[in-house]
Every structure is written in structure tokens, then in C-alpha cells.
Tab-separated table of C-alpha atoms and ligand atoms in Angstrom:
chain	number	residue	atom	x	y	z
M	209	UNK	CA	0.000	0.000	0.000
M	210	UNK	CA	1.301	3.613	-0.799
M	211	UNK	CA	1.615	6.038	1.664
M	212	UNK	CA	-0.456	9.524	1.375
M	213	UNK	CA	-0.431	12.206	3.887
M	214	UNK	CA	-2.349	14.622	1.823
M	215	UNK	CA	-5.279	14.925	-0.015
M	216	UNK	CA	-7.665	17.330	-0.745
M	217	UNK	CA	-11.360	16.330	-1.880
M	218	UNK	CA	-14.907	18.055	-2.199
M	219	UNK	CA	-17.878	17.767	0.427
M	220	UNK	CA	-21.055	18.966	-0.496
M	221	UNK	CA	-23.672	18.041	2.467
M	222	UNK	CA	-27.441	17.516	1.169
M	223	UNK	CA	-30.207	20.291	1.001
M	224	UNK	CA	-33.161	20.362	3.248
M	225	UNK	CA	-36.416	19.254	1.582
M	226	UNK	CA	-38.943	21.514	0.671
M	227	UNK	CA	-42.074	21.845	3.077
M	228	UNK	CA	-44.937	20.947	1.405
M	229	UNK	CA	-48.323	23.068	0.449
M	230	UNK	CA	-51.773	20.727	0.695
M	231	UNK	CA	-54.817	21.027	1.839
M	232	UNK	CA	-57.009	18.285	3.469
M	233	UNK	CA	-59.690	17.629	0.616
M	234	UNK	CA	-62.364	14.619	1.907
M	235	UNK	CA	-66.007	14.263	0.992
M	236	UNK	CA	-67.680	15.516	3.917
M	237	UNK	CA	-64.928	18.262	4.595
M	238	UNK	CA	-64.844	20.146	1.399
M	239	UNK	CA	-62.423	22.995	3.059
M	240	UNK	CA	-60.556	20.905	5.473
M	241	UNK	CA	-57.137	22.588	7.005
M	242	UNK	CA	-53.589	22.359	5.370
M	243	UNK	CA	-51.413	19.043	6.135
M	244	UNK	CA	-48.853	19.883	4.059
M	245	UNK	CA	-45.788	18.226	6.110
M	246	UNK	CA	-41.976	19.348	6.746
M	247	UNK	CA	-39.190	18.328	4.307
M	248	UNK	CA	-36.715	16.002	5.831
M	249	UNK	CA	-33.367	17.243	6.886
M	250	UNK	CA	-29.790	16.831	4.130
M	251	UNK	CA	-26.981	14.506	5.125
M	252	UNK	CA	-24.397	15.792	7.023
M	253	UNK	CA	-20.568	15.271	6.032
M	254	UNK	CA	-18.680	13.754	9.090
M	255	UNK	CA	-15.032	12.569	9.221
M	256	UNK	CA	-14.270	9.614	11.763
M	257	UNK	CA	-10.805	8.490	13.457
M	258	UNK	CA	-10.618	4.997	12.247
M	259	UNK	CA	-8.271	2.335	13.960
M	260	UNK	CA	-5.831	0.589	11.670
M	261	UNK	CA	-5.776	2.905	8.747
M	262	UNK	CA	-2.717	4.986	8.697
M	263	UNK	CA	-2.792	6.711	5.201
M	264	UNK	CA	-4.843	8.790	3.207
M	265	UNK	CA	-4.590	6.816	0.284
M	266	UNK	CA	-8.467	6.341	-0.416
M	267	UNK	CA	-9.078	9.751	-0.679
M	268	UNK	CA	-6.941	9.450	-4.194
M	269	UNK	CA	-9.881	7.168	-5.589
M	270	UNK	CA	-12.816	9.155	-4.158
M	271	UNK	CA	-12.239	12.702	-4.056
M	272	UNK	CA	-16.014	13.865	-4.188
M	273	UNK	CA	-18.555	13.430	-1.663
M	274	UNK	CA	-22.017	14.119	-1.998
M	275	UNK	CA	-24.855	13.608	0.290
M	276	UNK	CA	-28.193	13.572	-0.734
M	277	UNK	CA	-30.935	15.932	0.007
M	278	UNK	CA	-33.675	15.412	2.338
M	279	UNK	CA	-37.046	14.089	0.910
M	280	UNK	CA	-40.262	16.473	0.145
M	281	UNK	CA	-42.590	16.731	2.853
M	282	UNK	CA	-45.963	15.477	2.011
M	283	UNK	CA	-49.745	16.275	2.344
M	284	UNK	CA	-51.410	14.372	5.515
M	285	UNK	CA	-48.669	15.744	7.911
M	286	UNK	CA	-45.977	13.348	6.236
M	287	UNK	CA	-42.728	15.028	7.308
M	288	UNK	CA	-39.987	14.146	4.285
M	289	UNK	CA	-37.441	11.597	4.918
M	290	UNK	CA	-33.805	12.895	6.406
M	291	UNK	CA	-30.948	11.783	4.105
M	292	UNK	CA	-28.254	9.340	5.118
M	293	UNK	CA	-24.667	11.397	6.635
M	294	UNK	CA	-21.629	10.655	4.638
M	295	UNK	CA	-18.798	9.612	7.224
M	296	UNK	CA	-15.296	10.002	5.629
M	297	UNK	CA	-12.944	7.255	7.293
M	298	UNK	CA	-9.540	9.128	8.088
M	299	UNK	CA	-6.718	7.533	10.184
M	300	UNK	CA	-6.195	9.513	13.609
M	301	UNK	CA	-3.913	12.668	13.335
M	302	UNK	CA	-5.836	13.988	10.531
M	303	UNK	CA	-6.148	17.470	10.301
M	304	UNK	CA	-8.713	19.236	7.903
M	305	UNK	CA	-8.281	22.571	6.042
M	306	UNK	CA	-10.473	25.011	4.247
M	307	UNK	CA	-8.912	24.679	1.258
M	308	UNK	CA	-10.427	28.380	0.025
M	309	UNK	CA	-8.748	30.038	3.447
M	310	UNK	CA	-6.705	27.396	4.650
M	311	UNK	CA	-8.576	27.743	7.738
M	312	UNK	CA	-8.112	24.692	10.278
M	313	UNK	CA	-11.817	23.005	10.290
M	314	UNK	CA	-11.259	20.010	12.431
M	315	UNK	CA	-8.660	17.673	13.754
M	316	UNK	CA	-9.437	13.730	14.151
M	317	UNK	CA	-6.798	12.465	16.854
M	318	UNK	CA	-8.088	9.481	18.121
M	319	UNK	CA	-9.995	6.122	16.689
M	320	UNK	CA	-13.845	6.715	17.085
M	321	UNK	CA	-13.642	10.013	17.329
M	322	UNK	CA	-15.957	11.751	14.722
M	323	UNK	CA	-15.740	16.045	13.934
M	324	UNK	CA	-18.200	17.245	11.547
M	325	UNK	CA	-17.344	19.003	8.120
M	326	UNK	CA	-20.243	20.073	6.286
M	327	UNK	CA	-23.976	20.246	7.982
M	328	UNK	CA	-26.815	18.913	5.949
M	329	UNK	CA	-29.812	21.775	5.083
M	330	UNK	CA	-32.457	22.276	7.382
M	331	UNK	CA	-35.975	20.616	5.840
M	332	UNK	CA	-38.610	23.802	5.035
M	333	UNK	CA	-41.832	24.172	7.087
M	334	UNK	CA	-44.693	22.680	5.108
M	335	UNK	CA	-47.830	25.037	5.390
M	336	UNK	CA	-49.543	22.984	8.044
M	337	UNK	CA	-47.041	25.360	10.428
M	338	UNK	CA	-47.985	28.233	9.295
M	339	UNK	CA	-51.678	28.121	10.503
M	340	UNK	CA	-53.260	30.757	12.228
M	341	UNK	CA	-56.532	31.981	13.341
M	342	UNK	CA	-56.365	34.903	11.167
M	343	UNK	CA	-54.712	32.567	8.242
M	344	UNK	CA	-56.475	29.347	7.575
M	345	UNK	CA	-55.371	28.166	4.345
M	346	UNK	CA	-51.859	29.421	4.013
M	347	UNK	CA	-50.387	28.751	0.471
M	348	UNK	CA	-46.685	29.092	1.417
M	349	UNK	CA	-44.009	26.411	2.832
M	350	UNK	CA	-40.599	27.126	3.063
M	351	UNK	CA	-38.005	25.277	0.608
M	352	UNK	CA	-35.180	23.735	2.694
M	353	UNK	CA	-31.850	25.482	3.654
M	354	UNK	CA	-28.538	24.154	1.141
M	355	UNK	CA	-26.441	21.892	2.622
M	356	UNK	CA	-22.564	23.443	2.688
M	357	UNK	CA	-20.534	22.653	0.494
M	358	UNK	CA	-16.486	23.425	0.282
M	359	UNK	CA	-13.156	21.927	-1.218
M	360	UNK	CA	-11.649	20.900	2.246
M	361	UNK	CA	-7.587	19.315	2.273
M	362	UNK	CA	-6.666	16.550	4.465
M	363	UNK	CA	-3.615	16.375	6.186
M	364	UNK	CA	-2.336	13.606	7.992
M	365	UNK	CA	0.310	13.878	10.953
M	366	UNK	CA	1.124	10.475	11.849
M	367	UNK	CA	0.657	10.054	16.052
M	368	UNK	CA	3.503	7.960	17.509
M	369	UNK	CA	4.962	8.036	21.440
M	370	UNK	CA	8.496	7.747	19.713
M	371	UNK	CA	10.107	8.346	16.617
M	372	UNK	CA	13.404	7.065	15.252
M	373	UNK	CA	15.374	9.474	13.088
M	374	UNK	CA	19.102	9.158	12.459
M	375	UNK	CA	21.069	9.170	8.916
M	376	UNK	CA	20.059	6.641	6.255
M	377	UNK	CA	21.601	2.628	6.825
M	378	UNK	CA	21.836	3.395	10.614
M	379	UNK	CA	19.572	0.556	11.063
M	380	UNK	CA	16.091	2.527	11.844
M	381	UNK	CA	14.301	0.267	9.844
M	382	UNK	CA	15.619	-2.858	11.436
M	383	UNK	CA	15.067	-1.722	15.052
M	384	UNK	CA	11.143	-0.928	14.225
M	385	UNK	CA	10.741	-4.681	12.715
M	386	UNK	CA	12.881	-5.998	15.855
M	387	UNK	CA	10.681	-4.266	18.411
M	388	UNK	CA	7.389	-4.403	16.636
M	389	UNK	CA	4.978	-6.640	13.900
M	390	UNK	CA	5.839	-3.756	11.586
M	391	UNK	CA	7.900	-5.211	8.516
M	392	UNK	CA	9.453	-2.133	7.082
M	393	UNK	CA	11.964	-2.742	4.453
M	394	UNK	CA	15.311	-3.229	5.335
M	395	UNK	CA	18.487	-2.996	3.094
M	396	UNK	CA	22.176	-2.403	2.968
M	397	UNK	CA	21.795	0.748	0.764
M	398	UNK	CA	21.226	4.395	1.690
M	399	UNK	CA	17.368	5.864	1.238
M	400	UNK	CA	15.692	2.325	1.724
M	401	UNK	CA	12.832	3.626	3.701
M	402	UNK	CA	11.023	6.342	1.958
M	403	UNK	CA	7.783	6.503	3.665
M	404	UNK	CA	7.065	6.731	7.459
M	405	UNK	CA	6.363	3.636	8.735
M	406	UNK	CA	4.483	2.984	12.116
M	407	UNK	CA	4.722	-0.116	14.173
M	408	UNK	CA	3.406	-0.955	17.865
M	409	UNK	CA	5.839	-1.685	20.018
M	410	UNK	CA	5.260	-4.191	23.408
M	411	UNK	CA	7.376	-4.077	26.418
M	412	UNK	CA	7.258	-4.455	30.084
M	413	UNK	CA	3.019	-5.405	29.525
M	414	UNK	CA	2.510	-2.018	28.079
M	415	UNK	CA	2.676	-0.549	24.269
M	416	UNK	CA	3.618	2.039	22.335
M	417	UNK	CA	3.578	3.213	18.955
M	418	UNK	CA	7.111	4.071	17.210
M	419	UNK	CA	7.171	5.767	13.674
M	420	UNK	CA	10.011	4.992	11.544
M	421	UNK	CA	10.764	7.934	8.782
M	422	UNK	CA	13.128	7.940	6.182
M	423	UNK	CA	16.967	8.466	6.982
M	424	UNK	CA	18.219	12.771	6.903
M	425	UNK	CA	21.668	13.426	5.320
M	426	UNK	CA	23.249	17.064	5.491
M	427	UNK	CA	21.212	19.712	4.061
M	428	UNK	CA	17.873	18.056	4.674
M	429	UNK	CA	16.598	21.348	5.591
M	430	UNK	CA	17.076	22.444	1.783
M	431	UNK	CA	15.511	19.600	-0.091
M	432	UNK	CA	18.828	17.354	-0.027
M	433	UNK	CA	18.240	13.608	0.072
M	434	UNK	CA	14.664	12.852	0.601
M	435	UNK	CA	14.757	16.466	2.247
M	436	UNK	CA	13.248	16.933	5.913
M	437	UNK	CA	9.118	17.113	5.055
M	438	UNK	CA	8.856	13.906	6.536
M	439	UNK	CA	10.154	15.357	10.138
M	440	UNK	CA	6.676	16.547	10.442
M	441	UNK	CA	5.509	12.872	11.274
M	442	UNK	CA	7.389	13.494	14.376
M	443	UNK	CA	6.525	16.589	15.404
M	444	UNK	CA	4.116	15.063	17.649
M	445	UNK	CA	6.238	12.522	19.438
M	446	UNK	CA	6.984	12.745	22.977
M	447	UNK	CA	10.385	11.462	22.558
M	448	UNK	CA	12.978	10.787	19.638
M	449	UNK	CA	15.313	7.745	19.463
M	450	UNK	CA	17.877	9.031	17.421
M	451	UNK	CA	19.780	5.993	16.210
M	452	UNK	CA	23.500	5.954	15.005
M	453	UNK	CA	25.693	3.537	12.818
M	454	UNK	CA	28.191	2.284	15.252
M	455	UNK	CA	30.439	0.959	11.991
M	456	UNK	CA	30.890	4.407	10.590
M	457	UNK	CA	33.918	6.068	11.644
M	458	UNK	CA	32.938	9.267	12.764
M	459	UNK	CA	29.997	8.539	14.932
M	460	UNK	CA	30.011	12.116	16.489
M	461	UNK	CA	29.767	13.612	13.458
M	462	UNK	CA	26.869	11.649	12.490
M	463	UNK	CA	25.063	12.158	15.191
M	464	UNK	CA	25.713	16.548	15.174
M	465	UNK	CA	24.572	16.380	11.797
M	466	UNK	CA	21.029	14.634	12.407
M	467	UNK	CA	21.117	17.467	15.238
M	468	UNK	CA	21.573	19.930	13.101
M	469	UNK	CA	18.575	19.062	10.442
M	470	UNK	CA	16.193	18.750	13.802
M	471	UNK	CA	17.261	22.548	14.324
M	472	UNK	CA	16.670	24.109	11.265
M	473	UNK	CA	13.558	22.205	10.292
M	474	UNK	CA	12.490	24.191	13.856
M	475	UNK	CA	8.833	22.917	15.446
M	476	UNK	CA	10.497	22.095	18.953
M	477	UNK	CA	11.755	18.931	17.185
M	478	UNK	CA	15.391	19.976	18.660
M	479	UNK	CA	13.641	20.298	22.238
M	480	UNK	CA	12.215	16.966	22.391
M	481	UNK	CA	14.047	14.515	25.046
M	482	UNK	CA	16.102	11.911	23.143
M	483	UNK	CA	18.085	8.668	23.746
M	484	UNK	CA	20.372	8.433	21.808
M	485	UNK	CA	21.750	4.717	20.692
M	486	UNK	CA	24.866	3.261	18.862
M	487	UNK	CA	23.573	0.289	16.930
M	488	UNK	CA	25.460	-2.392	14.965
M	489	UNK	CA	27.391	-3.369	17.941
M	490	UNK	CA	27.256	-6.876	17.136
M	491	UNK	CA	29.930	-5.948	14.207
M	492	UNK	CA	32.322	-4.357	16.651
M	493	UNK	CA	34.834	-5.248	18.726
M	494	UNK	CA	34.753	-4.828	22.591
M	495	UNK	CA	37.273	-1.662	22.696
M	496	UNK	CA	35.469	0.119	19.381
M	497	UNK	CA	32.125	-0.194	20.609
M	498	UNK	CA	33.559	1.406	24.147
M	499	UNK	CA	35.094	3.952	22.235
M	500	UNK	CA	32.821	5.064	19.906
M	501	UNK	CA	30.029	5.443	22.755
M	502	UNK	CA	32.085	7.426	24.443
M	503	UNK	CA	32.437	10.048	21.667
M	504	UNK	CA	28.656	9.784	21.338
M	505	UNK	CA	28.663	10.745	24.971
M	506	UNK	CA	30.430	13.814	24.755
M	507	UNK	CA	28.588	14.875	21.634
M	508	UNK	CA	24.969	14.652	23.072
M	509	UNK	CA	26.387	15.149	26.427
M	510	UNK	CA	24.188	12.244	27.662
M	511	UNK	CA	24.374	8.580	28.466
M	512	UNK	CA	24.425	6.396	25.079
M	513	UNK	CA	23.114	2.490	25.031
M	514	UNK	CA	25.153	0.565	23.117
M	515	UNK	CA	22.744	-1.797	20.586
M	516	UNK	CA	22.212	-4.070	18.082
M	517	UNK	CA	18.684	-4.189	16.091
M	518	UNK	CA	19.783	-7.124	14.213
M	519	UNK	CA	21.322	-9.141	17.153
M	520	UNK	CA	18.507	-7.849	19.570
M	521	UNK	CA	21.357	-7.142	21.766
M	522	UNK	CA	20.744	-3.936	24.216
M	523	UNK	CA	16.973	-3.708	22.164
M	524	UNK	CA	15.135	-4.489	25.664
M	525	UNK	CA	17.212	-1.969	27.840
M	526	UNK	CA	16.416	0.640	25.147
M	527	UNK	CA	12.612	-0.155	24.836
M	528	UNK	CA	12.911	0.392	28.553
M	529	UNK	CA	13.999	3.546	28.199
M	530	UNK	CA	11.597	4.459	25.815
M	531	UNK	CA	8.757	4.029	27.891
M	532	UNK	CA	10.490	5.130	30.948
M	533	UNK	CA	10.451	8.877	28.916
M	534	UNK	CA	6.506	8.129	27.988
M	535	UNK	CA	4.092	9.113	30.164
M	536	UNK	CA	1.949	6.005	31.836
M	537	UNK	CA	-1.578	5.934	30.286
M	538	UNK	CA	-3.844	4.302	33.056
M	539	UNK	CA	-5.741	1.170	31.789
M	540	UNK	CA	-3.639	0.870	28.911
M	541	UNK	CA	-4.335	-2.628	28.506
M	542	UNK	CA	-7.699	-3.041	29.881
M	543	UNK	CA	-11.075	-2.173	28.798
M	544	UNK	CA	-11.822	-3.699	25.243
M	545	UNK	CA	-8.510	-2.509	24.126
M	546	UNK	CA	-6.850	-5.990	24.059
M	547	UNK	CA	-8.028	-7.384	20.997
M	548	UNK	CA	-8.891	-4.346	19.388
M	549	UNK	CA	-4.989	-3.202	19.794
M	550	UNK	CA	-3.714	-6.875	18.294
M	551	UNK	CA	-6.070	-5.923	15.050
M	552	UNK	CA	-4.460	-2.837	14.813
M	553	UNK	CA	-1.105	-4.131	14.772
M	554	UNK	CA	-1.304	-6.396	12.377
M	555	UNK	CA	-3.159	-4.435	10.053
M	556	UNK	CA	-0.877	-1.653	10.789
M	557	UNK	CA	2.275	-4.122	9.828
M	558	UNK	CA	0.767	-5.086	6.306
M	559	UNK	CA	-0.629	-1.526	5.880
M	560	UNK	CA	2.458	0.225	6.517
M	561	UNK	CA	4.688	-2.668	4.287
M	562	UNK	CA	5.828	-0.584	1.306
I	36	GTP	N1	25.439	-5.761	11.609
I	36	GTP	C1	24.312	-5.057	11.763
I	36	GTP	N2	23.678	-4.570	10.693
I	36	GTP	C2	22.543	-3.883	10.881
I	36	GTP	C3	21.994	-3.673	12.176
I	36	GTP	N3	20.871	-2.929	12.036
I	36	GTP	C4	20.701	-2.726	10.726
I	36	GTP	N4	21.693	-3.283	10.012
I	36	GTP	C5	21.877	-3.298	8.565
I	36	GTP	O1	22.025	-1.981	8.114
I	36	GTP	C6	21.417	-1.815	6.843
I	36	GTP	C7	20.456	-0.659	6.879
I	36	GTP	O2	19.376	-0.974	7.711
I	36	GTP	P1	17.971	-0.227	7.598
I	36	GTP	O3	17.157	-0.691	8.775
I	36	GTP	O4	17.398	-0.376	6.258
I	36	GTP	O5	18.454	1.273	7.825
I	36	GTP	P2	17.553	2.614	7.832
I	36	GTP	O6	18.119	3.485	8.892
I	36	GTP	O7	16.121	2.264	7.933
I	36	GTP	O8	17.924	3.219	6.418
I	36	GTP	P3	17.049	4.224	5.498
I	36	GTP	O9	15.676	3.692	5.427
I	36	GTP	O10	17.742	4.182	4.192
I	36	GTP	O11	17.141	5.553	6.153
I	36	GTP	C8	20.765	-3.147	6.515
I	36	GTP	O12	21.619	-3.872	5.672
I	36	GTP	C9	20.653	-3.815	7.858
I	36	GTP	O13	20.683	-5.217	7.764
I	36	GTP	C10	22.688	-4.217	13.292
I	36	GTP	O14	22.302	-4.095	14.450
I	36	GTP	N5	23.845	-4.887	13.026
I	37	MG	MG1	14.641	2.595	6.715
């Protein structure tokens, strides 16, 4: 599946039906009273958090939505039917834009959670409302209100606790598939990964979700590589892992360089806590792994785990870490989260696999 994080499509929400003008006609009641009934209300235009879906790649197939109007009342008091709401079915993070004003409309940030985008017309008053003493046989009924009806763009941020950014080949890839159900692709060649990736991750009986973007280089800020517009994915992260290649020579450098990128691209991505890791141990000896975490050390002026993604060597420790720097969510794992959370996974595994 291909990854979109924008789209941009057109809502149009349904018109009110008209209110109706009749008059009861019977036999025996050759003047009865008006009936004419209400017209039935548009469909609305809703967008709804939906778990397991992490791109906006349907919106690329279907770009208009159209609701339809609300039904005519009808004589004998019959108020017109309401028409069905549209629900759009966005992954959570998506944010949605007046496309005329770029005005922010709505934000969808959890599963289940539904915002509205366009309200369906009101249905008219048929003329059975508008009877008075003084007017008996009114001729009028209103029409029904238009639905609205805009060009809206869809933006999606992905939400992850943690994400792992760090030059290409450090191995960024390889740690999401070790810690999660994610499968990522994984190869020995700069620029693998070009698409954010999301995986859950389980440790010590709780979860979190880790997004894996493609690898900066120098001058990411100005388009170079895959450039930096992918940082945005992890804007919204509480915490980075910033993962470096322990069998590159200058590991300091490395590491000052992703630092860099994080400060010009700006957003508080340079204020975020990190941990910072040296992976690819298992291809280093004793003494060069000691040495090169210590010149990590001194460049992020912090303590440095010492890894291996492939291996799985040091992965538990940093997990720990992780979640350590994540705030506890109480009942994580309870309510009907369980299974719901497993479905997620794996759907998020094959739907993230590029
Ligand atoms: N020896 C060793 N190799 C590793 C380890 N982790 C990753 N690799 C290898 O490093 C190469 C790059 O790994 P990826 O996971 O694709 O790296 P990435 O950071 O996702 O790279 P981009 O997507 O290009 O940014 C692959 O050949 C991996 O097999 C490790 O712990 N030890
Ligand atoms: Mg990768």
C-alpha cells in the first residue's frame, strides 16, 4: 500500500427538503385545514478516526462526496425523509483545512472520534405550520436550507509516542521490525525507507507506537536527500530515538549532523528529550564499541546504550527507556482494548509494508 499524507477532496452536504403546500380535501370536509408536512433534513458530512488505517490513500480514488438531500414533505402531515450522513474514514492525526482560506476546520486524533465538516440543510416548514386563526389556508411552505458545500484538504500527521530518526543505513528500519509486527523494508543501501512507517511496540506489559521515517543526510533542511518534510511525522512525538551507525567512523559527526537538520527544520523537534543509541554493535569489537560510545557521549552530552537491532542485543534496555520517557496511560491494557490493539497491529504491519 502507498503512503499519502495529503489529499484534498470536495464535500457537499445535502439540502433540506422543501415543506410541502396541501390542503385536506375529503367528501364531507370540502375545506378541510392544510397538512402539508416538513421536508426532511440533508446529510451531514462527518469525518471519523478509524483504527488501523494509517494513510490517506483512499481519498486518491474518491475525491467527491455528496450527500443527498432530504425528501419532500408530504400532504397528511408526512414530514420528508432525512438523508443518510456521509462519514469520511480518516486515520487519527488527521487534520482538515479550508482549502479556500486554509482555515483549520477540524482535527481527528483518536480512533472513534468523529468532527463534523459540512452540515446537511435544514428541511422547510410545510404550510400545516404556518396556521393561524387569522390565516387558515396558508399557500406558502418554506423550501429547505442548502447543505454546505467546500473543497476541504486533508492532512495527515502520523501520532507515535516515539520516533526514530538518524542518517540513512543506521539501522532505523531494522530496530522498528525488531521491536514491533511492523515489517518495514530493510536494506544495505542508503534511502531504503522512503515513507514513514508505524509499528506498535510491546514491552514491560505495556505498548507504544514508534514511527520509523526515512533516513536525513546534510542539508535536509534544503531539499537534499529525501529532504526533511517527513520530520513533520514526528513533530508530535513525545520522545525521539535518534539511532546511530556504530560501523561508521565518525559517529560524532553523524550524530551533530542529524542534530543539526532537527534545528533548522524548527517545530520544537530539537527540544524533544532523546536517547540516543549506537547500533550495529554486534559488528564491533569490545574496545570500538567502548570507544565510539564514548564520543557519542560527549557529543549529546548524555548517556548512550550501546545496541544491536539485528542481534537484539541492548533492544530491551532501550525499549525500557523508551517508555520510561513516555508518560503512563492508566488502563492501557484493559477495557476492550486488548483485541482491538492486536487488530491494529497487524493491520498496521501489512498496511504500513511498502
Ligand atoms: N550488523 C548489523 N547490521 C545492521 C543492524 N541494524 C541494521 N543493520 C543493517 O544496516 C542496513 C540498513 O538498515 P535499515 O534498517 O534499512 O536502515 P535505515 O536506517 O532504515 O535506512 P534508510 O531507510 O535508508 O534511512 C541493513 O543492511 C541492515 O541489515 C545491526 O544491528 N547490526
Ligand atoms: Mg529505513
Amino acid at each position: 500500500m502507498k503512503f499519502l499524507d495529503q489529499a484534498k477532496v470536495h464535500i457537499r452536504a445535502g439540502d433540506g427538503g422543501a415543506g410541502c403546500v396541501s390542503f385536506r380535501r375529503e367528501r364531507n370536509l370540502p375545506k378541510g385545514g392544510p397538512n402539508g408536512g416538513n421536508g426532511g433534513q440533508g446529510g451531514t458530512i462527518w469525518a471519523e478516526g478509524t483504527p488501523g488505517l494509517n494513510t490517506l490513500i483512499d481519498f486518491r480514488f474518491q475525491q467527491h462526496f455528496r450527500a443527498k438531500n432530504g425528501h419532500q414533505g408530504e400532504g397528511s402531515l408526512r414530514s420528508g425523509a432525512a438523508a443518510e450522513d456521509i462519514v469520511l474514514r480518516v486515520p487519527a492525526g488527521t487534520q482538515m483545512f479550508d482549502v479556500e482560506d486554509g482555515e483549520l476546520l477540524a482535527e481527528v486524533s483518536a480512533p472513534g472520534e468523529r468532527v463534523l465538516l459540512a452540515q446537511g440543510g435544514e428541511g422547510g416548514l410545510g404550510n400545516a405550520h404556518f396556521k393561524s386563526p387569522t390565516r387558515r389556508a396558508p399557500r406558502m411552505a418554506q423550501p429547505g436550507t442548502p447543505g454546505d458545500e467546500r473543497w476541504i484538504r486533508l492532512s495527515l500527521r502520523l501520532i507515535a509516542d516515539a520516533g526514530i530518526v538518524g542518517l540513512p543505513n543506521a539501522g532505523k528500519s531494522t530496530f522498528l521490525s525488531a521491536v514491533s509486527r511492523a515489517k518495514p523494508k530493510v536494506a544495505e543501501y542508503p534511502f531504503t525507507t522512503l515513507h514513514p512507517s508505524l509499528g506498535v511496540a510491546y514491552a514491560q506489559d505495556r505498548e507504544f507506537v514508534l514511527a520509523d521515517i526515512p533516513g536525513l543526510i546534510e542539508g535536509a533542511h534544503e531539499g537534499t536527500g529525501l529532504g526533511h518534510q517527513f520530520l513533520s511525522h514526528v513533530e508530535r512525538c513525545k520522545i525521539l530515538l535518534h539511532l546511530v551507525d556504530g560501523t561508521i567512523d565518525d559517529v560524532a559527526g553523524a550524530y551533530r549532523t542529524i542534530r543539526e537538520e532537527l534545528t533548522q527544520y524548527g517545530h520544537g523537534l530539537a527540544e524533544k528529550p532523546e536517547i540516543v543509541a549506537l547500533n550495529k554493535c554486534d559488528a564491533l569489537t569490545e574496545a570500538d564499541i567502548d570507544e565510539k560510545r564514548d564520543a557519542l557521549a560527549e557529543a549529546c552530552g548524555a548517556e548512550v546504550l550501546a545496541i544491536s537491532a539485528v542481534a537484539g542485543l541492548g533492544v530491551p534496555e532501550l525499549t525500557g527507556r523508551i517508555l520510561d520517557g513516555l508518560p503512563v496511560v492508566e488502563d492501557e491494557v484493559e477495557d476492550d482494548q486488548g483485541d482491538d490493539a492486536d487488530a491494529a497491529t497487524s493491520a498496521t504491519a501489512e498496511g504500513w509494508a511498502p
